[in-house]
CSV table of N, CA and C in Angstrom, one decimal:
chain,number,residue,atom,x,y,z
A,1,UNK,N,9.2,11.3,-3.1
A,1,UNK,CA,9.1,9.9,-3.3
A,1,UNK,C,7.9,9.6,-4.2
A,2,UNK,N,8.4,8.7,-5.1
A,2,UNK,CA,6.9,8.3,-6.3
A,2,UNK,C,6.1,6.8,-5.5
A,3,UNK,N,5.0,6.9,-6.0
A,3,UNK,CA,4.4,5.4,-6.2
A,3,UNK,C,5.4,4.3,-6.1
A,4,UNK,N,5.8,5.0,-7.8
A,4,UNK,CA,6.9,3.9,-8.0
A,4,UNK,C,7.6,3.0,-6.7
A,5,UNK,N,8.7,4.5,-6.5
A,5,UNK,CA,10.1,4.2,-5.5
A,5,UNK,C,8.8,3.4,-4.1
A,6,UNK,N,7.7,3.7,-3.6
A,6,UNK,CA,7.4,3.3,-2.6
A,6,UNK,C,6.9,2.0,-3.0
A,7,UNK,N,6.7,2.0,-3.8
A,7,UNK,CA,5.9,0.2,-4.3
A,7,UNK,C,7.4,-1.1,-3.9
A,8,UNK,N,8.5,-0.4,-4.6
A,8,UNK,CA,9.5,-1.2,-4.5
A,8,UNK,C,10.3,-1.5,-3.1
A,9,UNK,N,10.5,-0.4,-2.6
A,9,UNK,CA,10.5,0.0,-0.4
A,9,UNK,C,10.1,-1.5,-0.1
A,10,UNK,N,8.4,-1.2,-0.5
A,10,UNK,CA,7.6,-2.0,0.4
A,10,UNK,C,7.6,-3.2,0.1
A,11,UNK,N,7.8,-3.5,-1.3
A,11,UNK,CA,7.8,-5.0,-1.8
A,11,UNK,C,8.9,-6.1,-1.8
A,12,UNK,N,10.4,-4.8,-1.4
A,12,UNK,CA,11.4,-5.0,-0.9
A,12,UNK,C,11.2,-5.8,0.7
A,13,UNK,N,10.7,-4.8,1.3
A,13,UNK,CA,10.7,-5.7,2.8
A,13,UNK,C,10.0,-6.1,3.0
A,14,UNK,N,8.6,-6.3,2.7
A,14,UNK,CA,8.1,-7.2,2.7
A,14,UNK,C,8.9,-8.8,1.8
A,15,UNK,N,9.3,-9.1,1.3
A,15,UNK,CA,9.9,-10.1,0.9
A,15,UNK,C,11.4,-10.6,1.9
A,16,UNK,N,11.9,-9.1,1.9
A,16,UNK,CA,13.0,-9.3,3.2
A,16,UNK,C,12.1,-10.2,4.7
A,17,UNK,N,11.6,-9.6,5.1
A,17,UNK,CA,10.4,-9.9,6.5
A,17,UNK,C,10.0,-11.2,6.1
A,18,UNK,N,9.8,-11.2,5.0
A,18,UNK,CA,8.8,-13.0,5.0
A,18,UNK,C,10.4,-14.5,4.6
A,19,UNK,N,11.2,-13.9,3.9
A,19,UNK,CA,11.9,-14.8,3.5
A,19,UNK,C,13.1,-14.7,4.9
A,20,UNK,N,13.5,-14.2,5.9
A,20,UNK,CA,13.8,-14.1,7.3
A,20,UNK,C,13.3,-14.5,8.2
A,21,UNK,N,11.9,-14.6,8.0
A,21,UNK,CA,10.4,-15.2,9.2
A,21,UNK,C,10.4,-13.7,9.9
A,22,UNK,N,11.0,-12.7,9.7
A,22,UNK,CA,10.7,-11.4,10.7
A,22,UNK,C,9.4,-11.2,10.6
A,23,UNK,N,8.5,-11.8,11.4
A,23,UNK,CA,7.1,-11.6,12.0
A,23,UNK,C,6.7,-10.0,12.4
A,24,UNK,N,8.1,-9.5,13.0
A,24,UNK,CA,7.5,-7.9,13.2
A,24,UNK,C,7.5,-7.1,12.2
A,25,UNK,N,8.3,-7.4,11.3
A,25,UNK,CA,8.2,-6.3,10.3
A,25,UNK,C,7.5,-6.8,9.0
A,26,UNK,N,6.7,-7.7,9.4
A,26,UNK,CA,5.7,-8.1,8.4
A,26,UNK,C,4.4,-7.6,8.9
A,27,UNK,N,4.2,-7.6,9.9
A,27,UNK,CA,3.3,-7.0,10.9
A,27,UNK,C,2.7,-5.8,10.6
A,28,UNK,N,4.1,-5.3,10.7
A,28,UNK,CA,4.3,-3.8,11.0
A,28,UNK,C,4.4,-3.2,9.3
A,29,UNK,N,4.7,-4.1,8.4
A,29,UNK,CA,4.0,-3.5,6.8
A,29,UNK,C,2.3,-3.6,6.9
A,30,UNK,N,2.3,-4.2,7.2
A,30,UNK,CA,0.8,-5.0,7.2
A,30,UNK,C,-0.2,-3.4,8.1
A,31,UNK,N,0.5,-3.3,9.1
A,31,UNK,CA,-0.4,-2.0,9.9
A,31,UNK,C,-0.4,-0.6,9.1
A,32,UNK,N,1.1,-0.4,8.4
A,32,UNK,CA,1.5,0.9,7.7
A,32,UNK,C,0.4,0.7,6.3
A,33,UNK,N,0.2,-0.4,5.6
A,33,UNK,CA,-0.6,-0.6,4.8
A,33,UNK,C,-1.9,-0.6,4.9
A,34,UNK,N,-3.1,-1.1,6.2
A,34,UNK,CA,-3.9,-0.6,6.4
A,34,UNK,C,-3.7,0.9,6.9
A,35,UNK,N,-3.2,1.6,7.9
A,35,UNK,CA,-3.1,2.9,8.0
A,35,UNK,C,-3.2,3.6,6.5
A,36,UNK,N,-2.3,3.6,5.7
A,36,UNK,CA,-2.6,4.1,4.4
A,36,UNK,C,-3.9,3.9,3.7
A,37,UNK,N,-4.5,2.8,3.9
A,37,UNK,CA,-5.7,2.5,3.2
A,37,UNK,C,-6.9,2.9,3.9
A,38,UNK,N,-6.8,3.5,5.4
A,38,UNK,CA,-7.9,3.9,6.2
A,38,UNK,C,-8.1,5.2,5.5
A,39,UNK,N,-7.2,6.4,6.1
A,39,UNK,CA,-6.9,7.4,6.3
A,39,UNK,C,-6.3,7.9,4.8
A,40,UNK,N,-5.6,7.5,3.6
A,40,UNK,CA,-5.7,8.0,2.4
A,40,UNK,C,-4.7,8.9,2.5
A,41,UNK,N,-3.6,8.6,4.0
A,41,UNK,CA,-2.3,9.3,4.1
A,41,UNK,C,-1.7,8.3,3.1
A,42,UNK,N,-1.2,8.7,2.4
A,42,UNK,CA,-0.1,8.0,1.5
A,42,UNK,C,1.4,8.5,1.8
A,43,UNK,N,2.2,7.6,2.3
A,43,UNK,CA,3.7,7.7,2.4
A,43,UNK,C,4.7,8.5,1.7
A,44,UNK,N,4.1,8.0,0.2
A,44,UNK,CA,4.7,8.6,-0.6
A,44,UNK,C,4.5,10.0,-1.3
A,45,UNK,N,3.3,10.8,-0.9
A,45,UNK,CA,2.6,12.0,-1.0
A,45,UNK,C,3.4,12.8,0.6
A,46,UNK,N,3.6,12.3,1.6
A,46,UNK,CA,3.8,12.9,2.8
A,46,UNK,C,5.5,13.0,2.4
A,47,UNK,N,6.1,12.4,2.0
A,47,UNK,CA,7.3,12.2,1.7
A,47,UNK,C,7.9,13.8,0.7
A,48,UNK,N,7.2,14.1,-0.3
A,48,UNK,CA,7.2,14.2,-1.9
A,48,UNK,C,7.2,15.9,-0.5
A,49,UNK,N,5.7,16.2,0.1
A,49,UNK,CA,5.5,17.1,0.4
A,49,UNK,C,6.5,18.1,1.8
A,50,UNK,N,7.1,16.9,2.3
A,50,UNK,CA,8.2,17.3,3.4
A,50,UNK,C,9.4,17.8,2.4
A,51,UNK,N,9.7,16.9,1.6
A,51,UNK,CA,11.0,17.2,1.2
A,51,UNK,C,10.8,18.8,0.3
A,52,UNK,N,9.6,18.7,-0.1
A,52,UNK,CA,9.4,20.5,-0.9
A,52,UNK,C,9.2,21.5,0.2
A,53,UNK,N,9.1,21.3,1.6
A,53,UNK,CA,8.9,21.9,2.1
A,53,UNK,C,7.5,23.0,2.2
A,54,UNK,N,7.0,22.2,2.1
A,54,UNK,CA,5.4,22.5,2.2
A,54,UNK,C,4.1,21.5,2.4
A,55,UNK,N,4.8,21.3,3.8
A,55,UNK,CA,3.5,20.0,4.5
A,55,UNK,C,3.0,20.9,5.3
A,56,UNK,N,1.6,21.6,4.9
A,56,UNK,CA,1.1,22.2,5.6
A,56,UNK,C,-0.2,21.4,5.4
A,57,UNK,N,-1.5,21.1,6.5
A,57,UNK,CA,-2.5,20.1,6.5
A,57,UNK,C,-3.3,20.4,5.2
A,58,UNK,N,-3.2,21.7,4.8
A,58,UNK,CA,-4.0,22.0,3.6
A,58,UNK,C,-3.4,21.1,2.3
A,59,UNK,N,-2.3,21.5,2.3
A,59,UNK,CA,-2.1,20.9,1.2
A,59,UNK,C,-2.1,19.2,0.8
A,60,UNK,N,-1.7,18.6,2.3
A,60,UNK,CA,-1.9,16.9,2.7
A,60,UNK,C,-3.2,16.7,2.0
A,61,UNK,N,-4.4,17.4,3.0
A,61,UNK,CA,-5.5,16.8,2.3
A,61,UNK,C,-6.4,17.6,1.2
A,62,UNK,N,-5.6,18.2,0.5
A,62,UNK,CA,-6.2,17.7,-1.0
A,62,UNK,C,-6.0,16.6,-2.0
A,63,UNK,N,-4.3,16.1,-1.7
A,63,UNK,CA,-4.2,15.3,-2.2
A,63,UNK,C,-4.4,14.2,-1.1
A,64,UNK,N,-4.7,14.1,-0.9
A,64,UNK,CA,-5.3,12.3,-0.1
A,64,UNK,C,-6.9,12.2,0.1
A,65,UNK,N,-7.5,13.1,-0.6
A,65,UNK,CA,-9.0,13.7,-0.7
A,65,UNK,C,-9.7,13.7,0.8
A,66,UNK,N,-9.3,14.0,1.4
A,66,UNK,CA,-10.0,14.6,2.4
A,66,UNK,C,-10.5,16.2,2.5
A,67,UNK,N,-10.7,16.6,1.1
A,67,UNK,CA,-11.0,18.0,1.0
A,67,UNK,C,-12.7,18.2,1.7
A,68,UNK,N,-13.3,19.2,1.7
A,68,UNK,CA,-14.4,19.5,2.2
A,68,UNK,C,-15.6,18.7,1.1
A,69,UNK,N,-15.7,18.6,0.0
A,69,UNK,CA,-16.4,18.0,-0.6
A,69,UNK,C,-16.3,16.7,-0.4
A,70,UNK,N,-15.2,16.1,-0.5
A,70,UNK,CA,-15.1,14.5,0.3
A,70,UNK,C,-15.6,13.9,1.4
A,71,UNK,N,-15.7,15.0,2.3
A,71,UNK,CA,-16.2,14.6,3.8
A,71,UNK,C,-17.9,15.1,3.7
A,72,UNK,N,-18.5,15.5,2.8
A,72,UNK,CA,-19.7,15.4,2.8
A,72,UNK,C,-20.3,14.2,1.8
A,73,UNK,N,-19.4,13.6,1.2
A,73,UNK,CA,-19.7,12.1,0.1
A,73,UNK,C,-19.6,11.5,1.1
A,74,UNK,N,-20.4,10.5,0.7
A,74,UNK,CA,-21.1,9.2,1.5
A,74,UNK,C,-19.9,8.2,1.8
A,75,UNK,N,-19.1,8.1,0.8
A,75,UNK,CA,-17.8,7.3,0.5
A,75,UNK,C,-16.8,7.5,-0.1
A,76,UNK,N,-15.8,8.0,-0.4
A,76,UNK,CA,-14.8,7.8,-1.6
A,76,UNK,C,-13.3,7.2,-1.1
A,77,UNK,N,-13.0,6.6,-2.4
A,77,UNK,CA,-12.0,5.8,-1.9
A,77,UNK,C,-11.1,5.8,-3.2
A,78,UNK,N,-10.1,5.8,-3.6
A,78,UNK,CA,-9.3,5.9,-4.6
A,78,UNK,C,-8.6,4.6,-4.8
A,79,UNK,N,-8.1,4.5,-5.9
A,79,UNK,CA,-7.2,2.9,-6.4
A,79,UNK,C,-6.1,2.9,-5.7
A,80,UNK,N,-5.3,4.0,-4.9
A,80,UNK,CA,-4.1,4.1,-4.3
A,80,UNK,C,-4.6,3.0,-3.0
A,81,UNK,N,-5.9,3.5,-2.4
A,81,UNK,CA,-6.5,3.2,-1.1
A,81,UNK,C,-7.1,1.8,-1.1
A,82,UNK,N,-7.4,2.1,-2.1
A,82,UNK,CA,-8.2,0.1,-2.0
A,82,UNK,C,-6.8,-1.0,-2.8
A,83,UNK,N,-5.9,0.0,-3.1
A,83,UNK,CA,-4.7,-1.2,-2.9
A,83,UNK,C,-4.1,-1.5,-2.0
A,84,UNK,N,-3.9,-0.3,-1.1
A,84,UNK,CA,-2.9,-0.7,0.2
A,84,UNK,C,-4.4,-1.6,1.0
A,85,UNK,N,-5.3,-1.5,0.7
A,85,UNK,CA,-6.6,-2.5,1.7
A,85,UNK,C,-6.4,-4.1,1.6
A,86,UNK,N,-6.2,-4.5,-0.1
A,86,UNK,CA,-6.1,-5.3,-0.5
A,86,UNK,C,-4.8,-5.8,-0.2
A,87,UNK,N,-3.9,-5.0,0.1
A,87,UNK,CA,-2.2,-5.6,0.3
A,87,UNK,C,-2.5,-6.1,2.1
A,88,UNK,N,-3.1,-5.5,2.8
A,88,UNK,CA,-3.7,-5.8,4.0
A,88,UNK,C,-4.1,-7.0,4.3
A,89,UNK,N,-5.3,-7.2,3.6
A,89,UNK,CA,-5.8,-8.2,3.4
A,89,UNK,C,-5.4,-9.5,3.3
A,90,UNK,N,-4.2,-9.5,2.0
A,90,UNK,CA,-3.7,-10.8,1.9
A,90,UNK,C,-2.4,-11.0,2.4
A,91,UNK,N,-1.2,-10.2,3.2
A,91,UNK,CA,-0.8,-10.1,4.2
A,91,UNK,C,-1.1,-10.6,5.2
A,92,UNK,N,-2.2,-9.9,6.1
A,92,UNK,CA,-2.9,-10.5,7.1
A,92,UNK,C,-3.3,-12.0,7.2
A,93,UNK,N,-3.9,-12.4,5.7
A,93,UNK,CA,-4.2,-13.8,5.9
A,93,UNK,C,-3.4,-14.4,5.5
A,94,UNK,N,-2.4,-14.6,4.6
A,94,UNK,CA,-1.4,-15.3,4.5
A,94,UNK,C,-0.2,-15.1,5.3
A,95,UNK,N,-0.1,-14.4,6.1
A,95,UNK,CA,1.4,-14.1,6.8
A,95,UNK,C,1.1,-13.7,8.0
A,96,UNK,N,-0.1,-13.8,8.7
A,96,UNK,CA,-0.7,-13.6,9.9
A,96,UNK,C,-1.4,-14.6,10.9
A,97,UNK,N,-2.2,-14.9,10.0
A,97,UNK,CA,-3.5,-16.2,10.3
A,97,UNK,C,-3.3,-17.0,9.8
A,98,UNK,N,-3.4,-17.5,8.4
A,98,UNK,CA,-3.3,-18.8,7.9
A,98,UNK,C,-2.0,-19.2,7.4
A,99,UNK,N,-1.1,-19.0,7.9
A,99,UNK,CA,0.5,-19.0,7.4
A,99,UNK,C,0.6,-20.6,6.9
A,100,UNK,N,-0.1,-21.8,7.4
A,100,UNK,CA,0.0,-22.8,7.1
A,100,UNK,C,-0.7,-22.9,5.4
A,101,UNK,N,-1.6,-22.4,5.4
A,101,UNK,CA,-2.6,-22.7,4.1
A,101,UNK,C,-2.3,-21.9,3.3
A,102,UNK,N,-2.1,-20.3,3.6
A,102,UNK,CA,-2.3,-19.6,2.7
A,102,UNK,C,-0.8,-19.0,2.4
A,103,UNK,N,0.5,-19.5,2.9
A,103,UNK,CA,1.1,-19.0,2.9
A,103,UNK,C,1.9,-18.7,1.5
A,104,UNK,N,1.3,-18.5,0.6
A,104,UNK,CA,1.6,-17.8,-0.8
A,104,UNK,C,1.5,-16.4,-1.1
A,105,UNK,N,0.2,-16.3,-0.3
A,105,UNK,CA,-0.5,-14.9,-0.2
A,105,UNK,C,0.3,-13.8,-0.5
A,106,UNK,N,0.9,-13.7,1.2
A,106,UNK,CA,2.0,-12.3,1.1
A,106,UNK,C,3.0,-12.5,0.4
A,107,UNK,N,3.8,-13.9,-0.2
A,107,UNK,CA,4.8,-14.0,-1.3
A,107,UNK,C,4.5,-13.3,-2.8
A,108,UNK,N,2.7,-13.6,-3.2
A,108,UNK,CA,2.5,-12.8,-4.5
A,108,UNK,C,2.3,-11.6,-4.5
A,109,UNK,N,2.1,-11.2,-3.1
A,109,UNK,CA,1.9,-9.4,-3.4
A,109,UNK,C,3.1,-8.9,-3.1
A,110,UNK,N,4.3,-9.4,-2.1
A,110,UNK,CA,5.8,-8.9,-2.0
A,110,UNK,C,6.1,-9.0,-3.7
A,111,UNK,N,6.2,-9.7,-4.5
A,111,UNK,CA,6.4,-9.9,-5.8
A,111,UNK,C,5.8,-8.9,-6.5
A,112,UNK,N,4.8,-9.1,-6.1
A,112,UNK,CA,3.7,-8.1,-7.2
A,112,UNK,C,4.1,-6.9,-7.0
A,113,UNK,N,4.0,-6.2,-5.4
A,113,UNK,CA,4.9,-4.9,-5.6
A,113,UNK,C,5.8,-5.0,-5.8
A,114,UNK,N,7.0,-5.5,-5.7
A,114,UNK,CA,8.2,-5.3,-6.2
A,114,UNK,C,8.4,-5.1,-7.9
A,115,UNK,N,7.5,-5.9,-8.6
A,115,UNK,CA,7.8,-6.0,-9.9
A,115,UNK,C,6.5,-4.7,-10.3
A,116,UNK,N,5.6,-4.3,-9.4
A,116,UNK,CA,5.2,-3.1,-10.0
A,116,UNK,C,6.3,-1.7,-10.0
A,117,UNK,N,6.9,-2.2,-8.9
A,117,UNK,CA,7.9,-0.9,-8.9
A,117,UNK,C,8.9,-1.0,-10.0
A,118,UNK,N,9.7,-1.8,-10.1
A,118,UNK,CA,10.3,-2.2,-11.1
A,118,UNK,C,9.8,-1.0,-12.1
A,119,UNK,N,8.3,-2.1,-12.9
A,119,UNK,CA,8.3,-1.6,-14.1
A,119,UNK,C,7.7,-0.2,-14.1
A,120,UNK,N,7.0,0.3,-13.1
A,120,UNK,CA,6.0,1.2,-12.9
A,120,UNK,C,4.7,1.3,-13.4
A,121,UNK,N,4.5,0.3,-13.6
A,121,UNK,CA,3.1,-0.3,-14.1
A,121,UNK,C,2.2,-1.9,-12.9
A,122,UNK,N,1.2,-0.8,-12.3
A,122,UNK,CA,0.8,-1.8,-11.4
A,122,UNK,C,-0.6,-2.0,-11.8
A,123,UNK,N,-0.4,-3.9,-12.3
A,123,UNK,CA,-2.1,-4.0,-12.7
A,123,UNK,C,-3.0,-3.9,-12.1
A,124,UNK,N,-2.8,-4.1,-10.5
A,124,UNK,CA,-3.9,-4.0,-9.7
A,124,UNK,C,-4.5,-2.4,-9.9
A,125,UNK,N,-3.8,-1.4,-9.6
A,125,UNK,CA,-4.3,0.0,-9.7
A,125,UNK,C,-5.0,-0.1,-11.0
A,126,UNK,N,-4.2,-0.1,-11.9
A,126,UNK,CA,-5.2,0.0,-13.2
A,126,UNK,C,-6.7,-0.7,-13.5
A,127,UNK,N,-6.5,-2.4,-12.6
A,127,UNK,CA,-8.2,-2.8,-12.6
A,127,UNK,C,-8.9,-2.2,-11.5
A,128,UNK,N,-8.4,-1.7,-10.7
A,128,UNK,CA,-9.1,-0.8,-9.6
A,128,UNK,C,-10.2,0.4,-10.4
A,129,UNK,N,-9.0,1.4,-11.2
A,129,UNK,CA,-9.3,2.3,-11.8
A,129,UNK,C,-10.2,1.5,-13.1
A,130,UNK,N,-9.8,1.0,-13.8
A,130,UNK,CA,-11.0,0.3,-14.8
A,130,UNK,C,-12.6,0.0,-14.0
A,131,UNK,N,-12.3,-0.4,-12.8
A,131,UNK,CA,-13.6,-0.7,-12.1
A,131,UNK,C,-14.5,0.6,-11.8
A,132,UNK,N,-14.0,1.7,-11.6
A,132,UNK,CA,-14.8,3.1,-11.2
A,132,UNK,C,-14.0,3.8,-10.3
A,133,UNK,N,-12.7,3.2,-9.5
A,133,UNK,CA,-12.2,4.2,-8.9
A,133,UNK,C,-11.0,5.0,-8.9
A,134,UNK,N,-11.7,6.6,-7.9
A,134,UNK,CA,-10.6,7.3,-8.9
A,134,UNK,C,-8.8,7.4,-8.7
């Protein structure tokens, strides 16, 4: 599974969830999205590596950078990771807590992923990466 195909998944039900009122499975994007943004397990990297038949923990964490040099850096965090943070974020506050005020929030990032999957071009990753990360 790519970026891509999982950008669209998520931006799919997430818009399913919100335009239904299903509170759980808005929830429950909202937890799978911070999970990914904690931990740097990426869905679609666990996916890619099952189906090749070769999920062995070695290979998980190199790509999700939890290699040996990672865990002695003070911090690192990649554009994959501080997007699913930021999908959290405005989730959580728009479709969690302030559903009265903010409830746009989770509508523009259901959108926004959906139409990054679409095209395969997601601007948030790219200003991520423009900013310094890798």
């Amino acid at each position: 599974m790519t970026e891509r195909t999982f950008r669209l998944l998520f931006g799919t039900a997430l818009l399913v969830g919100l335009y239904f009122s299903l509170d759980f499975l808005v929830a429950g994007l909202a937890v799978l999205s911070l999970s990914q943004g904690i931990t740097g397990w990426r869905i679609s990297r666990i996916v890619t590596h099952l189906r090749a038949g070769r999920a062995s923990s070695s290979d998980l964490s190199t790509h999700t950078g939890l290699t040996d040099a990672a865990i002695g850096a003070a911090f690192t965090l990649e554009a994959e990771q501080a997007l699913s943070l930021i999908v959290t974020a405005m989730i959580a506050l728009g479709g969690i807590f302030f559903t009265n005020r903010l409830w746009f929030l989770p509508w523009f990032m259901g959108f926004g992923l959906l139409g990054a999957g679409l095209s395969g071009v997601c601007p948030m990753v790219l200003g991520l990466r423009w900013a310094g990360l890798k």
